[in-house]
Amino acid sequence: MSSTETGADAEAGAQPDRRREDWADKMADALGEGCLEHHIIPGSDLWVRVTRDSWTGAATAARDRLGCAFFDWLSAIDWLPSPYGRDMDAQEDNPEPRAAGATEQGYAGGETRFQMVMRLYSVTDHLGITIKADLPDGDLSIDTLIPIFAGANWHEREAWEMFGIRFNGHPDLRNIYLPGEFEGNPLRKDFPLLARRVKPWPGIVDVELFPGEEDS
Amino acid sequence: MTGATAVSGLLAAEVPYWASSIIKLGVVALVVPTAALILGYVFLMKMMSFMQSRLGPMEAGPYGTLQLLADGLKFLQKEDIFPDKADRTVFALAPLVVLISTFLIYVVIPAGPDAVVAQLDVGVFYALAVSSLSVVGILMAGWASANKYALMGGLRAAGQLIAYELPLVLAVMGVVIQAGTLDLQKIVSAQATGEIFGWGGIGNPFILTQFAGFFIFLVAVQAELTQPPFDMPVAESEIVGGYQVEYTGFRFLFFFMGEFGTAFAFGALASVLFLGGWALPWGDLGHWGFNIAGPVIMLVKVLAVSALIFWFRFTYPRLREDQLQRLAWKFLIPLSLVNIVVTGVFKVVL
Amino acid sequence: MTASGTDQRQQLAYVAAQAADARLNVEIETEGMTLNIGPQHPATHGTLRLVARLDGEQVVEAEPIMGYMHRGYEKLAEVRTYPQITTLINRIDWLGSFANEVPFILAAEKLMEVEAPPRAQWIRTALFELSRIANITLFLGDMAVQLGAVTPVFMAFRDREFVLNQIEAATGGRFHPNFDRIGGLKDDLPRGWIEDTKQAMEKMRNFCDEFEELVLGNEIFQARCRGIGIVPPEVGLAYGLSGANVRASGVDWDLRRDGQEALAYDQIDWRVWTHPDGDSFARYWVRLQETREATHMVDQLLDGLPPGPIMAKVPRIIKVPGGEAYAATENPLGEMGYYIVSKGDLVPFRVKIRSASFSNMSITPWLLKGVYVPDIITILASLYFILGDIDR
């Protein structure tokens, strides 16, 4: 298990976030090998990355050991840089599709393109925890959280249709927003936003003047 | 006994049977839409609007008075739509059945010594019996629409109307016992000539002695009219209008007229039974002038009762179906039985 | 803290009831009926669809079907610059639009490590509470109309206007202010606004008093709401219910007090309202008290408004440094949060929108089992959802 501390921590240095560190330790304690990395921004937030197999274990541990009874949300992140650029403003964007370059993951690291994110919260301690798990590219599936947090049902259905992630043990994995016969997973980075593909966005970067500021 | 109508009384001439029948028909056919118009305009459009801090219709006619006529014309112009799977005959007949039940009530309601279509010995009984005919029409509408909301509305209506028929009848029993007759004309004169502890200054309107009866009657009427707080059969926010959901155009207009016509009829019944009807406690009841003054007096009383009915309608939320049944069977019916017993005892003792 | 304890008990009771029904069904051969409520139905104020399997008037199971209004904001946000996104997210909860902008701006400010000057924070908080009042006022009227009383909703519309006028006077937009900027606000308050707003708050307090009698005090309203749709606190939290919905179940948790976002809530004197019952009545009660509390909060915020600038120093072209941040606030409907992943670009790399109604509604299949058809309406109305907040 490795741990990364940010530069922000070094600046705030004198005041390390004891409560969040304590939480991170508890998670590491509960999951052992399953807990890969954690990241703390003092006074702000805590990220913990776990293995795919410890996903449900992490949720149970957070609920039972940290008192996170509140299921905040669950989603996924596609770390692939968009092959289309932003299709937005000619000053900034590449007109031709970018080569899928090196993907770069966020806090608490990551190894694969798809990463699950869930956020749990303790209504007694008023602290939240963001738990991440990598999904191997060949097998986009993970265990369902429904037995632990019943509210995960709809969030998992949303992640299923938006990213194509399969949740093992989910009783009713149907599209929640999109029509049943919809093809593709809209929130994947390689899913083109067709409106932008067929017609360029007219609004280049528009910058509003601040109050009292003269236009130069 | 039934020979004279309002008009024939005025003309003071004998008219042949066929002519008087046509006149009576014409009067009833005029009174029902007029009554619906008056109630619809005064209460549904204006009183409701004022209670809800708005003006209501203001454009059609002076102060919006012609709005309902405009609405009626609009309904008549609309296409007569039948749902695909509807039972066409029953679907078409249902609004008529409801409307006919409304028409039939007006037959016995007196508006003057001679201004009555038919003076029946069993007037009270008749009026309450035909008023419940509308259940049949509503069930027909609910079933024939081939719509689940309509079916639920129809079933709710049937359950509700049958449950409230009983307190309605039982509430009137007190009046009948006190007046000693089922004839509406005689009930009117019993109130006009009655005395309160030997003082006949205002007659004896039965609302004073039968206050519990009046209260039960009003509650039951509210349920019979399927108005809030008892409007589950048409509850817009649950079953989107219930049995009316598939009706458009003039068939919907029939339901509307039936609803408000019945409201007016029940208002008239309440004023006959409890408020002294067309009569004033002083003056000769047989005087022909009451044939002209009677309807006006009635109208004032009906509007007063309707104001009460519609006030409830615009203020209260709706009950649930089971709560409604509980109210009828566990509260209103026992209360009205007690009322009958007490009235009977007093009748015998005094 | 076991979510399954109560769940299981309810399920057992339900199974037993079903078994008894099944015996009866075999005897009299009745079949269930499937009732499709919506997507166009007066009770769904929007386009929610509910498929309910009924046994008579009793719901065997009910399942909401969403997506009739899905607009894909999470995808759209990936191709818009940060200042442009506030325009979009204004339309999530369209009754309290200003409140939608605040958590997004706060999350972006977290990433940029800027903080709005105190005056901007106070005005933000005041406008936030004003949009809460504008939003909840409509709920207070709407719940009554769902239960069949038509008059309260008109009064709600009438008095809500006072608040909308103030929001418009300050921001220029009645429904979609789009007034928040990263680092502060677009403009300062107009002259005379504070006095007018205080008068409006006085009127809203009268409104709350009126509704306390007109709606809460009504026996029929109580008969329809008490004991209907009881949410046990642990079940509510496991389903992700937030805001007044869990406070009505006795959970003393309010992100305005307990959150860590840079707003002025910790500098004024107010309290969090909770109710122990957890039923529809409690949810209405809590919301009514919160509306009244919010008027007092606005008064205090306007009294103590600090002087100073309303905009921090931020570059003209906003590039947000790489990182991840989650900011959540206590919106009128419950917790609303934005999880922003930035790669140091003009546009966010990924925005996850955590909207309150989505989670609040996810409890409905559990809650609607075994209730009567009219109670569906009571429960849906009391959970209080806005379609844009479910479908995003």
Coordinates of C-alpha atoms in Angstrom, one line a residue, chain C residues 14-15 24 29 33 59 61 65 90 110 194 218 228 238 241-242 253 265 300 324 332 337 343 384:
Chain C
Y14 CA -45.8 -8.1 2.7
V15 CA -45.1 -11.7 1.7
L24 CA -58.2 -15.5 -1.9
E29 CA -60.1 -15.9 -9.6
M33 CA -54.3 -4.9 -13.1
V59 CA -50.4 -1.4 -5.1
E61 CA -45.5 -3.1 -6.9
I65 CA -39.6 5.0 -15.3
N90 CA -29.6 26.3 -14.0
K110 CA -12.1 24.5 -4.7
I194 CA -32.5 45.0 0.9
N218 CA -56.7 20.5 8.2
I228 CA -48.4 7.3 5.1
A238 CA -29.2 3.8 2.4
L241 CA -32.4 10.3 0.6
S242 CA -31.3 13.8 1.7
W253 CA -28.2 16.5 9.3
Y265 CA -24.3 29.9 7.1
Q300 CA -30.1 38.2 9.2
E324 CA -10.8 16.4 -8.6
P332 CA -34.2 22.9 -1.6
G337 CA -23.3 18.1 -5.5
K343 CA -7.3 18.2 -16.5
Y384 CA -41.0 16.2 -3.6

